[in-house]
Coordinates of C-alpha atoms in Angstrom, one line a residue:
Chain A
X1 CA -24.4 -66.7 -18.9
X2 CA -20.4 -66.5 -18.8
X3 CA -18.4 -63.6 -16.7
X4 CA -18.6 -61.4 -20.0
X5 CA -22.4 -61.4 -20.5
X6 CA -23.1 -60.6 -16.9
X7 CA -20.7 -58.0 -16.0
X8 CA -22.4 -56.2 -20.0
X9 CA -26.0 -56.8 -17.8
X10 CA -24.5 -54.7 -14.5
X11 CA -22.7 -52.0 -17.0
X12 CA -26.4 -51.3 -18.4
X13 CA -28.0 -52.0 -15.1
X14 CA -25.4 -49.0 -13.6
X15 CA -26.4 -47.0 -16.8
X16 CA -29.6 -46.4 -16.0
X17 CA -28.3 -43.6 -13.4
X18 CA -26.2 -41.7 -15.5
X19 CA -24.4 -39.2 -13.5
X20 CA -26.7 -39.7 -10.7
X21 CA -24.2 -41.6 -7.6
X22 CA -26.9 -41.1 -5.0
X23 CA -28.9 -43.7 -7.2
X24 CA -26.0 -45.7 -8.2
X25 CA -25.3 -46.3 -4.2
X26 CA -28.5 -46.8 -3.0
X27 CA -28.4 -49.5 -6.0
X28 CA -25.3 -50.8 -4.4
X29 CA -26.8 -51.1 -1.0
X30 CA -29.7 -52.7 -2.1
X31 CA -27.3 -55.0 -4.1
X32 CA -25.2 -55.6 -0.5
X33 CA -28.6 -56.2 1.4
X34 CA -29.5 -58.9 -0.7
X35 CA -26.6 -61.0 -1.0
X36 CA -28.0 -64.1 0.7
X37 CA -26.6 -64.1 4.3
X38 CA -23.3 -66.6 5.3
X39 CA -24.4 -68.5 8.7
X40 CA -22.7 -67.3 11.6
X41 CA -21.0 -70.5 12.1
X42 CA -19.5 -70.1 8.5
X43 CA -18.1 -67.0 9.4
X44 CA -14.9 -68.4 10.6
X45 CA -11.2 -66.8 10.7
X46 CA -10.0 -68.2 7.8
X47 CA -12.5 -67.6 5.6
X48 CA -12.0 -63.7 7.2
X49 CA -10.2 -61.6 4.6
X50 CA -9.1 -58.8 7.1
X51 CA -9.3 -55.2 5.7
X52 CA -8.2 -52.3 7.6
X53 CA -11.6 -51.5 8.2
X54 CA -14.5 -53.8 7.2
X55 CA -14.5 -57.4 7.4
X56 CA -15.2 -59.9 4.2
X57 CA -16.0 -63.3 4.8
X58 CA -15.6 -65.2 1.3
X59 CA -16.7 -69.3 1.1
X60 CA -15.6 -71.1 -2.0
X61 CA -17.0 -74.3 -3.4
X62 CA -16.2 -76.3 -6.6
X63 CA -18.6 -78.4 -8.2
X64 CA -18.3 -80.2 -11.4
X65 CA -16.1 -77.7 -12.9
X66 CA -17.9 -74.8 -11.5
X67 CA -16.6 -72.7 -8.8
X68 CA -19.8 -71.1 -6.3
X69 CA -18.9 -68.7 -4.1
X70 CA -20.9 -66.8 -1.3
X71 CA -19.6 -64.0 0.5
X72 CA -20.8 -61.3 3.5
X73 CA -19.2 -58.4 4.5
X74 CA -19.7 -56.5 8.0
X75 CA -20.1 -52.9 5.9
X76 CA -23.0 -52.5 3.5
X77 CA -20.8 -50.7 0.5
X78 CA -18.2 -53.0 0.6
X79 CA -21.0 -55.8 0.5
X80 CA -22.5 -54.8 -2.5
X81 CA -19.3 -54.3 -4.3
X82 CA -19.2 -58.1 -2.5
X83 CA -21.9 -59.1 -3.9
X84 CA -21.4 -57.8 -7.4
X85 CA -18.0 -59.9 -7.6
X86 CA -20.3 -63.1 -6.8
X87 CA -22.4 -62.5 -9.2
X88 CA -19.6 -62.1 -11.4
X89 CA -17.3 -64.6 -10.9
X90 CA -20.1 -67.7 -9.5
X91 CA -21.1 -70.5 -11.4
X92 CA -18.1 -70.3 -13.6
X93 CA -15.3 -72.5 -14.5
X94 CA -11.7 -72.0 -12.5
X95 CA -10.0 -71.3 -16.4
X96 CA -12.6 -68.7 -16.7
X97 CA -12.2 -67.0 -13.2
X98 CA -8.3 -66.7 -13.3
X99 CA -8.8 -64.5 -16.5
X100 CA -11.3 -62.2 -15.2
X101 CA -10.0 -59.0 -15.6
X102 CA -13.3 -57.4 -14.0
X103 CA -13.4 -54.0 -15.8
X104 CA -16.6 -53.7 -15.4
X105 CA -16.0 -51.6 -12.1
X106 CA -14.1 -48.8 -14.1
X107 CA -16.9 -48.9 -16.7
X108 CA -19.8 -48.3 -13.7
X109 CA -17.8 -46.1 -12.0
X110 CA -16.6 -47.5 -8.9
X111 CA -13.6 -47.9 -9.7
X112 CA -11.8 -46.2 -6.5
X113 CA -13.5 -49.8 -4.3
X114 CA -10.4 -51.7 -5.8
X115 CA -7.8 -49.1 -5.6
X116 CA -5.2 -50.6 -2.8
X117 CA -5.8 -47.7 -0.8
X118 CA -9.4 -48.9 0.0
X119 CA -9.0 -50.3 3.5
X120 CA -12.1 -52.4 2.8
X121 CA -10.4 -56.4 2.0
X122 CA -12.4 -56.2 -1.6
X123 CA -8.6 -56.5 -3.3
X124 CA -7.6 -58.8 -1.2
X125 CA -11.1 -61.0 -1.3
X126 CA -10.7 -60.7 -5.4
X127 CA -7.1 -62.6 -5.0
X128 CA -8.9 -65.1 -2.9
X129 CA -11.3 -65.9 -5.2
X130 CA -9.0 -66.6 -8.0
X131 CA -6.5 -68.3 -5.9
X132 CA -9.2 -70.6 -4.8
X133 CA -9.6 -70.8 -8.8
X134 CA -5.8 -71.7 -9.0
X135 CA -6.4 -74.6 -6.9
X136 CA -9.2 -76.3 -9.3
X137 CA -7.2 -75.7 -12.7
X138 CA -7.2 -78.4 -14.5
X139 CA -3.4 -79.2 -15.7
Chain B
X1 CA -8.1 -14.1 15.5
X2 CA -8.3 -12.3 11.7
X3 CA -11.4 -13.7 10.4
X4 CA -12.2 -16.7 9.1
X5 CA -12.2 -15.7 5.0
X6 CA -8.8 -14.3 6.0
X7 CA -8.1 -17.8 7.1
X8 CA -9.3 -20.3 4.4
X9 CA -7.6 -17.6 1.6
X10 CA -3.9 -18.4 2.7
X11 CA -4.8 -22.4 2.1
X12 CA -4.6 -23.1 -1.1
X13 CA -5.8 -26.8 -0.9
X14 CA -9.2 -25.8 0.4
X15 CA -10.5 -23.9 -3.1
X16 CA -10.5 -27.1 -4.8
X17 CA -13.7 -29.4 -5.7
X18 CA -13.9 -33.1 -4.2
X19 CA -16.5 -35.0 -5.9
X20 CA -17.9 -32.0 -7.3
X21 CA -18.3 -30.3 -4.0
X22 CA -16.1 -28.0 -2.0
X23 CA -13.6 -29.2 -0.2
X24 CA -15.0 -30.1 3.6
X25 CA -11.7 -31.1 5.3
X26 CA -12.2 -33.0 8.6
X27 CA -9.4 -34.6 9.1
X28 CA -7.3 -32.5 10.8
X29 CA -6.8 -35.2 13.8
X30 CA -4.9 -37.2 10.8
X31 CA -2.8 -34.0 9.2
X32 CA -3.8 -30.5 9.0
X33 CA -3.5 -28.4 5.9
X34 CA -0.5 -26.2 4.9
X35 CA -0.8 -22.5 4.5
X36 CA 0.6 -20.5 1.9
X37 CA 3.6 -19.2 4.3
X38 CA 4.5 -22.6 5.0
X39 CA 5.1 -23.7 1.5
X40 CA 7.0 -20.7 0.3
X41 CA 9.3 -21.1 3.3
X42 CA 10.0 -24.5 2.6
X43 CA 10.2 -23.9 -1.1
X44 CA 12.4 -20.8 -0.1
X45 CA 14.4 -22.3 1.9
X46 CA 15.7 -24.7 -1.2
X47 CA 15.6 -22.4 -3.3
X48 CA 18.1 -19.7 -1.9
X49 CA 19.8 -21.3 1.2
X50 CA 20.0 -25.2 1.0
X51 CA 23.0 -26.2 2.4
X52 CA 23.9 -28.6 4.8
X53 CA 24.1 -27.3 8.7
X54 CA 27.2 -26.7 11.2
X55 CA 30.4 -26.6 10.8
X56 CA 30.3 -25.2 7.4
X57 CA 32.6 -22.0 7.1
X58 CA 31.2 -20.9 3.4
X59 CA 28.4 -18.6 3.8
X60 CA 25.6 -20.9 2.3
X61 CA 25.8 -23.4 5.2
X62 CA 25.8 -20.7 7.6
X63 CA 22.7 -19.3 6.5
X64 CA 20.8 -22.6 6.6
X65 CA 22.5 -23.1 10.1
X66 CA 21.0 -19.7 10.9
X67 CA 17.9 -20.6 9.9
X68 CA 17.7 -24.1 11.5
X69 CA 18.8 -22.5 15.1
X70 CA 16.3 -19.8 14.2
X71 CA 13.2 -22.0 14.1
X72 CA 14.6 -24.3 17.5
X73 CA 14.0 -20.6 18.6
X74 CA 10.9 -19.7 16.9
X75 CA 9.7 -23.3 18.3
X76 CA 10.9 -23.4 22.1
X77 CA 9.7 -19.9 22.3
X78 CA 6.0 -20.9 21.5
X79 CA 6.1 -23.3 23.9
X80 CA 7.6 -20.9 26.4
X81 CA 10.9 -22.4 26.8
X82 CA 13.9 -20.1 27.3
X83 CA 16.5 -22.8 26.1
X84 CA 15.8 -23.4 22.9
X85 CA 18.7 -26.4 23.3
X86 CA 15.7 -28.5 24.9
X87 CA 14.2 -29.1 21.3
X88 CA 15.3 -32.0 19.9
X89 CA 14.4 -31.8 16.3
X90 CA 12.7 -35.7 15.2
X91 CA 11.0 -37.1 12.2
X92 CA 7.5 -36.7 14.4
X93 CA 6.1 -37.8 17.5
X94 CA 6.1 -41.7 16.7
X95 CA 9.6 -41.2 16.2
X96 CA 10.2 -39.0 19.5
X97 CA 8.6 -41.6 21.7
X98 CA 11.0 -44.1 20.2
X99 CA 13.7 -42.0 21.2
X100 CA 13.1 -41.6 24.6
X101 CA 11.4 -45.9 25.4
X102 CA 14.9 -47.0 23.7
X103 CA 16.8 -43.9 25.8
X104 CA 15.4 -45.0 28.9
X105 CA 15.4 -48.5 28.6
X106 CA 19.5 -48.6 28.6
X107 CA 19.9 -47.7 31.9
X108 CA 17.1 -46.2 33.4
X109 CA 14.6 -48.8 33.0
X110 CA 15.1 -52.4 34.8
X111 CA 13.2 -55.9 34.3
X112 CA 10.5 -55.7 36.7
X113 CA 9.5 -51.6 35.8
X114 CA 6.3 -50.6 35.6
X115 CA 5.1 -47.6 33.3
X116 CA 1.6 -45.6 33.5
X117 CA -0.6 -45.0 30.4
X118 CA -4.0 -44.8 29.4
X119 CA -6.8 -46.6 27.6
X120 CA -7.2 -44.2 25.0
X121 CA -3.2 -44.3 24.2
X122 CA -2.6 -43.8 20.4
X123 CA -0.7 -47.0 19.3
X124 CA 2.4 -45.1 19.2
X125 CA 2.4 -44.4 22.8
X126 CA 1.9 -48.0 23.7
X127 CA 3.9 -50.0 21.2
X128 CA 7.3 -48.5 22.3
X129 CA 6.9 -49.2 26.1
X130 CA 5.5 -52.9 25.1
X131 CA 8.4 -53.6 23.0
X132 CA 10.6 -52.7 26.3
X133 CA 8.3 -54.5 28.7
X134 CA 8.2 -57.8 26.4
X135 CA 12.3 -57.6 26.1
X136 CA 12.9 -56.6 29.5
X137 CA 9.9 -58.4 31.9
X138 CA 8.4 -55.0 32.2
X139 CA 4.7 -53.9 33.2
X140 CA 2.8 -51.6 31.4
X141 CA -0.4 -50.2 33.8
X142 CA -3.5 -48.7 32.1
X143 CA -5.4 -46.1 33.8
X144 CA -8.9 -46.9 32.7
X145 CA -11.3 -45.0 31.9
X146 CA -14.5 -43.6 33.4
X147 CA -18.1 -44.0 32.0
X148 CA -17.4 -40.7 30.1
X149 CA -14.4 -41.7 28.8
X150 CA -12.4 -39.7 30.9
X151 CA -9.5 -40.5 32.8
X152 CA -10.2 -42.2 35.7
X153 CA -7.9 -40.3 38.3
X154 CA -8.2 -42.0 41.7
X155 CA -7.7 -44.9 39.7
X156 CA -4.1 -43.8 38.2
X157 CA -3.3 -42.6 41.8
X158 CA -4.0 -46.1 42.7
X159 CA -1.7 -48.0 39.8
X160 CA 1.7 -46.4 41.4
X161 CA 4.3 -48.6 43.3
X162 CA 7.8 -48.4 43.8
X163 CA 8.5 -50.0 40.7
X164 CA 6.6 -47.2 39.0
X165 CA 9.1 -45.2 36.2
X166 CA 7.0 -43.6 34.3
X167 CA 4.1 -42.2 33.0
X168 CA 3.1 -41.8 29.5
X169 CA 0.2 -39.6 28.1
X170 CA -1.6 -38.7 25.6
X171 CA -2.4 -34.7 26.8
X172 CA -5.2 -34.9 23.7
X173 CA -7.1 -38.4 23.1
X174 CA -6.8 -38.4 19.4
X175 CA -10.4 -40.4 19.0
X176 CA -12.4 -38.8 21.7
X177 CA -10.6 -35.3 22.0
X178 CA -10.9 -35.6 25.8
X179 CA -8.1 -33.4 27.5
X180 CA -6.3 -35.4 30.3
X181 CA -5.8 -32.4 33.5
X182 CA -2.1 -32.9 33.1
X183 CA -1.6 -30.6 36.6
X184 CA -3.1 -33.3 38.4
X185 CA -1.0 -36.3 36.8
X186 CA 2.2 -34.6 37.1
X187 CA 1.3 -33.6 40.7
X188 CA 0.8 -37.2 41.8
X189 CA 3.7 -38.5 39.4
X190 CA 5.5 -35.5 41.6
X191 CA 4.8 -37.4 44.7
X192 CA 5.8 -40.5 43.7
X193 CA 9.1 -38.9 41.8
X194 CA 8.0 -40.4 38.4
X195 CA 9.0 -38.2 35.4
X196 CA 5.9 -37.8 32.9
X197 CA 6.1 -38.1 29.2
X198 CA 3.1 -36.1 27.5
X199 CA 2.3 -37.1 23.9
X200 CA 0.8 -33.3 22.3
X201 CA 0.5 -34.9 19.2
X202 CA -2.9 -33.6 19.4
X203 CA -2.8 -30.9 21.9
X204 CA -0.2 -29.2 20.3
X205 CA -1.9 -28.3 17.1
X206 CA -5.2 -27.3 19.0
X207 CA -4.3 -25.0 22.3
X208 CA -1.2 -22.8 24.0
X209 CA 0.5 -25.4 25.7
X210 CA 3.3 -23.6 28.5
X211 CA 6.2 -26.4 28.4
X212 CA 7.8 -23.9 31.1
X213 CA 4.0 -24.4 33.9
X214 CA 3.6 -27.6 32.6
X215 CA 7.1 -28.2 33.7
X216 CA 6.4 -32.3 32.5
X217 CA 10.0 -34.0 31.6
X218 CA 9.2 -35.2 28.1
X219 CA 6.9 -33.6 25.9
X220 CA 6.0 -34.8 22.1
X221 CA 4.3 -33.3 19.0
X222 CA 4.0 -33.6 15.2
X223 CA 5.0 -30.5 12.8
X224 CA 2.5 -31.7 10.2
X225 CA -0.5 -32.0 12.4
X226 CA 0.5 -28.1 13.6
X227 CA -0.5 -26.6 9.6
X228 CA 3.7 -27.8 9.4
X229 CA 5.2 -30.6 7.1
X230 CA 5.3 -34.4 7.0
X231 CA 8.8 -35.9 8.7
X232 CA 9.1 -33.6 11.5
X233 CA 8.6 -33.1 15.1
X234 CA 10.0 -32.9 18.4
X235 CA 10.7 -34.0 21.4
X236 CA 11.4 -31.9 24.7
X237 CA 13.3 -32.6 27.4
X238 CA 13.9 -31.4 30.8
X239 CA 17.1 -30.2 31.5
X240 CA 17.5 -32.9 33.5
X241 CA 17.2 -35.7 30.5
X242 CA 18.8 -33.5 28.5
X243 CA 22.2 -34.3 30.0
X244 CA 21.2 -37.9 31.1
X245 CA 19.1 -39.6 28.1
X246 CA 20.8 -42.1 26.7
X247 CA 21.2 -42.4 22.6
X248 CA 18.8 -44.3 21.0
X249 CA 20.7 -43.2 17.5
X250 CA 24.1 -42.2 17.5
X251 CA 26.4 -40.6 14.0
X252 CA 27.4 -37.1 12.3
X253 CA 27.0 -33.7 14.0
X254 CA 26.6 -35.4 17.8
X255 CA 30.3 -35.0 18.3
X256 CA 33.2 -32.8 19.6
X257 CA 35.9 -35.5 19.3
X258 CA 35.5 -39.1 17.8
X259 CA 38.8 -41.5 18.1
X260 CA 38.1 -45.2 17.3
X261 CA 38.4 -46.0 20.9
X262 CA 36.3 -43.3 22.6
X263 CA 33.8 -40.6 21.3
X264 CA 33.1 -37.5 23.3
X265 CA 29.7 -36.3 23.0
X266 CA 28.8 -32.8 21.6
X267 CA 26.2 -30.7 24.6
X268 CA 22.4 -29.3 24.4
X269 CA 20.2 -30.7 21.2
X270 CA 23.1 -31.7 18.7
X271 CA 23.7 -34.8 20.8
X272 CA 20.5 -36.1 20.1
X273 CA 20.3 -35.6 16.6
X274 CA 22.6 -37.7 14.3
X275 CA 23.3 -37.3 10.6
X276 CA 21.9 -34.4 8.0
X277 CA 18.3 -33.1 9.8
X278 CA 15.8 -32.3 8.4
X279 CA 16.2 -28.4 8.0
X280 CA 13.3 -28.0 5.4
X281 CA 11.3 -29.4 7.8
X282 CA 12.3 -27.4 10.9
X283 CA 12.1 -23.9 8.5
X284 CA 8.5 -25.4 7.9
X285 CA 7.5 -26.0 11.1
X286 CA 8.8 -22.5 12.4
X287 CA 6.7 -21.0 9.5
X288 CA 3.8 -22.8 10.8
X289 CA 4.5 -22.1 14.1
X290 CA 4.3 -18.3 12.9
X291 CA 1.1 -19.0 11.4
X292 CA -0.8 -20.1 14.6
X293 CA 0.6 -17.3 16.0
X294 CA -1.1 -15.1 13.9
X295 CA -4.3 -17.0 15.1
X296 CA -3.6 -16.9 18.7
X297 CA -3.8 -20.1 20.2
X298 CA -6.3 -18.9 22.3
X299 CA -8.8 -17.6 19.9
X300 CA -7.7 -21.1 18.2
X301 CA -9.1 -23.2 20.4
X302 CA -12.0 -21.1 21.2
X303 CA -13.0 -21.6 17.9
X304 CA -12.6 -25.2 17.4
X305 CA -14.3 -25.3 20.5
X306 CA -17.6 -23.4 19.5
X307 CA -17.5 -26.1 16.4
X308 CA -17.0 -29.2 18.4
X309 CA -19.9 -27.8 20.2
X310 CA -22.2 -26.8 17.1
X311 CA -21.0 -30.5 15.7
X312 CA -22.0 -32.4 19.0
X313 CA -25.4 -30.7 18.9
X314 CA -26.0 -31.4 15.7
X315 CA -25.2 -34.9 15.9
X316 CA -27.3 -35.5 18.9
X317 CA -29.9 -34.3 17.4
X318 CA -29.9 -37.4 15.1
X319 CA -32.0 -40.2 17.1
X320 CA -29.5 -42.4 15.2
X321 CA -26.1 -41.6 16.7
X322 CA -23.9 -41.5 19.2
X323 CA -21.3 -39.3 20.4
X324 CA -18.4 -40.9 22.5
X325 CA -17.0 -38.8 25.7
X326 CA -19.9 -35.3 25.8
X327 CA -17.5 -34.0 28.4
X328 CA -17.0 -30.3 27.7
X329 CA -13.7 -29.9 27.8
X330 CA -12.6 -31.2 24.4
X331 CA -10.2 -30.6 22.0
X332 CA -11.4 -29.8 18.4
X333 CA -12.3 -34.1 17.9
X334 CA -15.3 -35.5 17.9
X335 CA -15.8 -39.4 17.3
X336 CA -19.3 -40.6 17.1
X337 CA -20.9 -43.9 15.3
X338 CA -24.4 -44.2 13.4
X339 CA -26.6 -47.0 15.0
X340 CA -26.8 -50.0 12.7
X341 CA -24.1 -48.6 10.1
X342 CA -20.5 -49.3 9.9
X343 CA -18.5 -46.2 9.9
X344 CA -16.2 -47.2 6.8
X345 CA -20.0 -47.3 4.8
X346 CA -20.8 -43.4 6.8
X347 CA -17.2 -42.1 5.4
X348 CA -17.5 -43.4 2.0
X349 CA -20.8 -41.7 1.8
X350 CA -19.8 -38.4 3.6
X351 CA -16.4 -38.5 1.1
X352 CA -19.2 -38.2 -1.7
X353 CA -20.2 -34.7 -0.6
X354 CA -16.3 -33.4 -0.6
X355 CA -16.4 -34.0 3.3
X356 CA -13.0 -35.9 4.8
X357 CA -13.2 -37.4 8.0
X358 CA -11.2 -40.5 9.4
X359 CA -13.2 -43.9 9.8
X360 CA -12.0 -46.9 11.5
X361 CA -10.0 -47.9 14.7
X362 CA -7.8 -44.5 14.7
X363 CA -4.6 -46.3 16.1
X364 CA -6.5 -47.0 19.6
X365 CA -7.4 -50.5 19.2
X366 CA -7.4 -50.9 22.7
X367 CA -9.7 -48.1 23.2
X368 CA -12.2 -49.9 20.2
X369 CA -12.3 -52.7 22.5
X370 CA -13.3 -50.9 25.6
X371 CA -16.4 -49.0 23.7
X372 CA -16.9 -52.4 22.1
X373 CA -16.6 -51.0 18.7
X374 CA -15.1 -52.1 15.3
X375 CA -14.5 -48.4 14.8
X376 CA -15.9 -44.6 15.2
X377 CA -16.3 -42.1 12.7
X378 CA -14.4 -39.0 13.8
X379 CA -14.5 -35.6 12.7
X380 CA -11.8 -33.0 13.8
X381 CA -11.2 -29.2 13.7
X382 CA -9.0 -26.5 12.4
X383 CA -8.5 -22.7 12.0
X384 CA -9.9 -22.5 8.9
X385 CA -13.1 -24.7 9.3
X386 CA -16.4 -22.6 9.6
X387 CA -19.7 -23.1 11.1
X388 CA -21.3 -23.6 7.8
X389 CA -19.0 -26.5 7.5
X390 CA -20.5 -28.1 10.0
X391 CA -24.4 -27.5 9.5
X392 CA -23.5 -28.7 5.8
X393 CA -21.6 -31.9 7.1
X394 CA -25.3 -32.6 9.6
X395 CA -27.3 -31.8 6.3
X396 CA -25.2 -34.8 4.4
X397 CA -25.0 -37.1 7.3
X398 CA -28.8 -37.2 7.6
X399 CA -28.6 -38.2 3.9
X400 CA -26.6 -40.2 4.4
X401 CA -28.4 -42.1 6.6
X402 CA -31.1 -42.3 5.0
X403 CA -29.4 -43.9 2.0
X404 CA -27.8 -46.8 4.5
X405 CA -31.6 -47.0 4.9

C-alpha cells in the first residue's frame, strides 16, 4: 500500500465520527497507545526532536529502498498524531517520502497539530523524517 | 465590586465561541483580557490626539504630552506614589529588569557580587542577573524553597554576606501563585543594606500593592497582564536610583543639552526613557488602571481568591491530581498536574471545551526541576471569571481524564 492508499484508509477511518472530536481523540489515543514502544536505550538525545513541550523521539532505518521508522512521544496526543505519520510515511521509498505532502491531517481534521504554533516537535519530527529521506535519494 | 455580569459585558472577547463552547479564559497568568475602556482609549487616543510628546509647541503634541504625564499620574497614584517622576515608562517587565541588571552592573555591581533570588524566579528575573554574573564573575544565590513551595526564609536570611547587592523577587510566583511576605525580605535586606528589586508582574494585576509601605527600591510590572496592552510596563524607582541608575539605553528626549563632547542629562523619568514612547500604550495602561479601580483591588483579589479556593477544592477532589503549593495565601494561580498524563495532552483536551489555560514549563525551568516535572498545567484568575467557570472547567477535566484513559 503506497502513502496515498493509506492516508485514503485513515481519512475513512476518521469519517466514521463525523462531527464527533470526543471519538475522534479517544481514536487518537488509542492510536498513540499502540504505537509499539522505542526501548529506553533508543531514546537517546539525538534522536530527541525537542518541542517546547512534549518530547518526540523518531528512529530511522533504510532497507532495500525502503525507509522504516519508529517513533514515541512522552504526550499521548502528540503520539498518536506520531503514530499516524509512521504509518504513513513507513515502509516507503525515500522518492516517495520527500513528496508527501500529508493532507490527510486537514481532511481528518487535525489540522491545528502541524500548525508551527503547536509546541509539540510533530513539525519538526515531519522535517526529520524527510530529511532522513534526503539522505537515501538515489541520484 | 459591580457585579460580575457588569464585569464580563465591558469584555468584548469573552462573548465569542471556542470550539463551539463559550469562551473559558484561564490564562490570565500569560495576558489578561482588555475591556472595552481600554480599547476606545487607545483607539482614541490615535484617533484625535496622536502626536509625538515634549517639546512640541503646536497644540496636538501638547495634548498627547498631557495625556502621557496624565497616565504616569493615573499610574504612580495607584500604586500610592506621590512623584509620579518615579515611573519609568518600559516596553514590560522583561524589559524593566534589563534596565535596571545592565544599570547596575556599570558601576554598582563588581566581579565577585552576589545577588538573592528565588527558585520559583520567572526566567526573566534570572537571565538578566546571570548574563552579569557570567560577564562579570558574579554569584547568583537561590533561596530555596520549602516542602510547600514557599520561600524558605531562615534560609534567605542565611544566603547574605558582604558581597550581597541585591535581591531580586518575584512578589507573585507566576506557576504556583504563592505570595513571597515582601515585609520580611525587605526587613532583612534592610539589615544588611541591600536594595530589593520586586518583580509584580503577577502581583500587580491581582492585589493593591502600596509602592509608598512597601517602600522596596525597584519595583516591576506588565500593562498587559493588568486588563492593559502588549509593549508596556514599568519600572519604579526609589528616589534614590532615580538620580543614581545608570543608562542602560541612552537617545532623544533624555536630554537638556547634547554637544559632541559632553551630554547633560534631562531629571526625574525622561532620563530613563530614550526615543518616541510608547504613548498609546501608557494611555492604555492608565485606562486599565481606571478599570481595576472600578473593581477595587480589594474586592479583586477577594474574588480571585474565593475561585482559586473553589478550583483547588475541586481539583483535590480528583484522586488523580495534584495541586502544587495548597498554602492559602495565593494569588489568583493555580498549577496542578494529572497523575500519569502529560499536561500538553490535559490542555489540548481542556482547549476542546473553549477552556484556555497555560501548559508546560511557564518560564520556571528551574522550578520544573525542583518538583521534578516536565511541566504543570496552570490555571489563573481574573475579574471577570465566575464560579460557574470553574465547576464547568472540573466537569471537563474529569472528562478529560477519562478520555486519557
Amino acid at each position: 500500500m503506497g502513502i496515498a492508499e493509506k492516508e485514503k484508509e485513515i481519512i475513512e477511518e476518521f469519517e466514521l465520527f463525523g462531527d464527533d472530536w470526543e471519538g475522534k481523540y479517544e481514536h487518537l489515543i488509542e492510536l498513540g497507545k499502540s504505537l509499539p514502544l522505542i526501548d529506553t536505550t533508543l531514546k537517546t538525545d539525538d534522536r530527541l526532536i525537542q518541542g517546547c513541550q512534549s518530547r518526540v523521539w523518531l528512529r530511522s532505518e533504510y532497507n532495500e529502498g525502503r525507509m522504516e521508522f519508529t517513533a514515541d512521544s512522552d504526550a499521548i496526543i502528540t503520539k498518536g498524531m506520531v503514530a499516524l505519520m509512521v504509518r504513513v510515511l513507513s515502509g516507503e521509498s525515500p522518492e516517495e517520502i520527500v513528496k508527501a505532502r500529508l493532507e490527510f491531517v486537514d481532511q481528518i481534521g487535525l489540522k491545528q497539530h502541524l500548525s508551527p504554533t503547536r509546541a509539540n516537535g510533530l513539525v519538526s519530527m515531519i522535517n526529520r523524517m524527510k530529511q532522513e529521506a534526503v539522505s537515501h535519494l538515489k541520484h | 465590586m459591580p457585579d460580575i455580569e457588569t464585569i464580563r459585558a465591558q469584555f468584548p472577547i469573552l462573548s465569542q465561541k471556542v470550539n463551539g463552547h463559550a469562551l473559558v479564559y484561564f490564562d490570565n497568568g500569560a495576558t489578561a483580557q482588555k475591556p472595552r475602556r481600554v480599547i476606545d482609549a487607545i483607539s482614541e487616543y490615535y484617533t484625535s490626539s496622536n502626536a509625538n510628546i515634549h517639546r512640541g509647541v503646536h497644540s496636538l503634541s501638547q495634548k498627547a504630552t498631557g495625556l502621557f504625564e496624565a497616565s504616569r499620574k493615573t499610574i504612580a497614584s495607584h500604586f500610592n506614589i506621590a512623584h509620579e517622576q518615579q515611573i519609568i515608562f518600559t516596553s514590560g517587565t522583561t524589559d524593566s529588569i534589563n534596565k535596571v541588571a545592565i544599570g547596575l552592573s556599570k558601576n554598582y555591581l563588581k566581579p565577585g557580587d552576589e545577588i538573592i533570588l528565588s527558585a520559583y524566579e520567572h526566567h526573566s528575573n534570572i537571565l538578566p542577573w546571570q548574563l552579569w554574573a557570567q560577564e562579570n564573575g558574579g554569584v547568583l544565590n537561590v533561596i530555596p524553597l520549602l516542602p510547600d513551595q514557599t520561600l524558605d526564609y531562615t534560609a534567605y536570611e542565611n544566603l547574605f554576606s558582604e558581597k550581597t547587592k541585591l535581591v531580586a523577587l518575584a512578589h507573585v510566583s507566576n506557576t504556583l501563585g504563592v505570595v513571597a511576605d515582601v515585609g520580611r525580605i525587605k526587613a532583612i535586606a534592610d539589615r544588611h543594606s541591600v536594595p530589593v528589586l520586586l518583580d509584580g508582574a503577577q502581583s500587580a494585576p491581582h492585589m493593591n500593592i502600596d509602592l509608598h509601605a512597601l517602600n522596596v527600591d525597584f519595583f516591576v510590572c506588565s500593562a498587559h497582564k493588568m486588563y492593559g496592552p502588549t509593549g508596556m510596563g514599568l519600572l519604579y524607582l526609589s528616589e534614590k536610583w532615580l538620580e543614581e541608575l545608570p543608562l542602560a539605553h541612552t537617545g532623544g528626549g533624555t536630554i537638556k543639552t547634547v554637544s559632541f563632547e559632553k551630554t547633560e542629562y534631562a531629571e526625574g523619568a525622561l532620563r530613563l526613557e530614550p526615543g518616541t514612547p510608547h504613548i498609546a500604550g501608557a494611555v492604555g495602561f492608565a485606562a486599565a488602571i481606571d478599570f481595576m479601580s472600578t473593581v477595587g483591588m480589594a474586592a479583586l483579589f477577594d474574588h480571585e481568591s474565593k475561585l482559586s479556593q473553589l478550583a483547588q477544592k475541586r481539583l483535590l477532589e480528583i484522586q488523580e491530581v495534584s495541586v502544587y503549593a495548597q498554602s492559602h495565601h495565593k494569588a489568583g494561580v493555580i498549577s496542578f498536574n494529572v497523575k500519569g498524563h502529560h499536561p500538553f495532552d490535559v490542555g489540548t483536551l481542556l482547549d476542546k471545551y473553549g477552556i484556555a489555560v497555560r501548559t508546560g514549563h511557564h518560564c520556571t525551568q528551574p522550578l520544573m526541576r525542583h518538583l521534578g516535572v516536565q511541566g504543570t498545567v496552570r490555571i489563573s484568575f481574573a475579574a471577570y471569571n465566575t464560579e460557574a467557570e470553574v465547576e464547568f472547567f472540573a466537569d471537563k477535566l474529569k472528562k478529560v481524564i477519562k478520555m486519557l484513559g
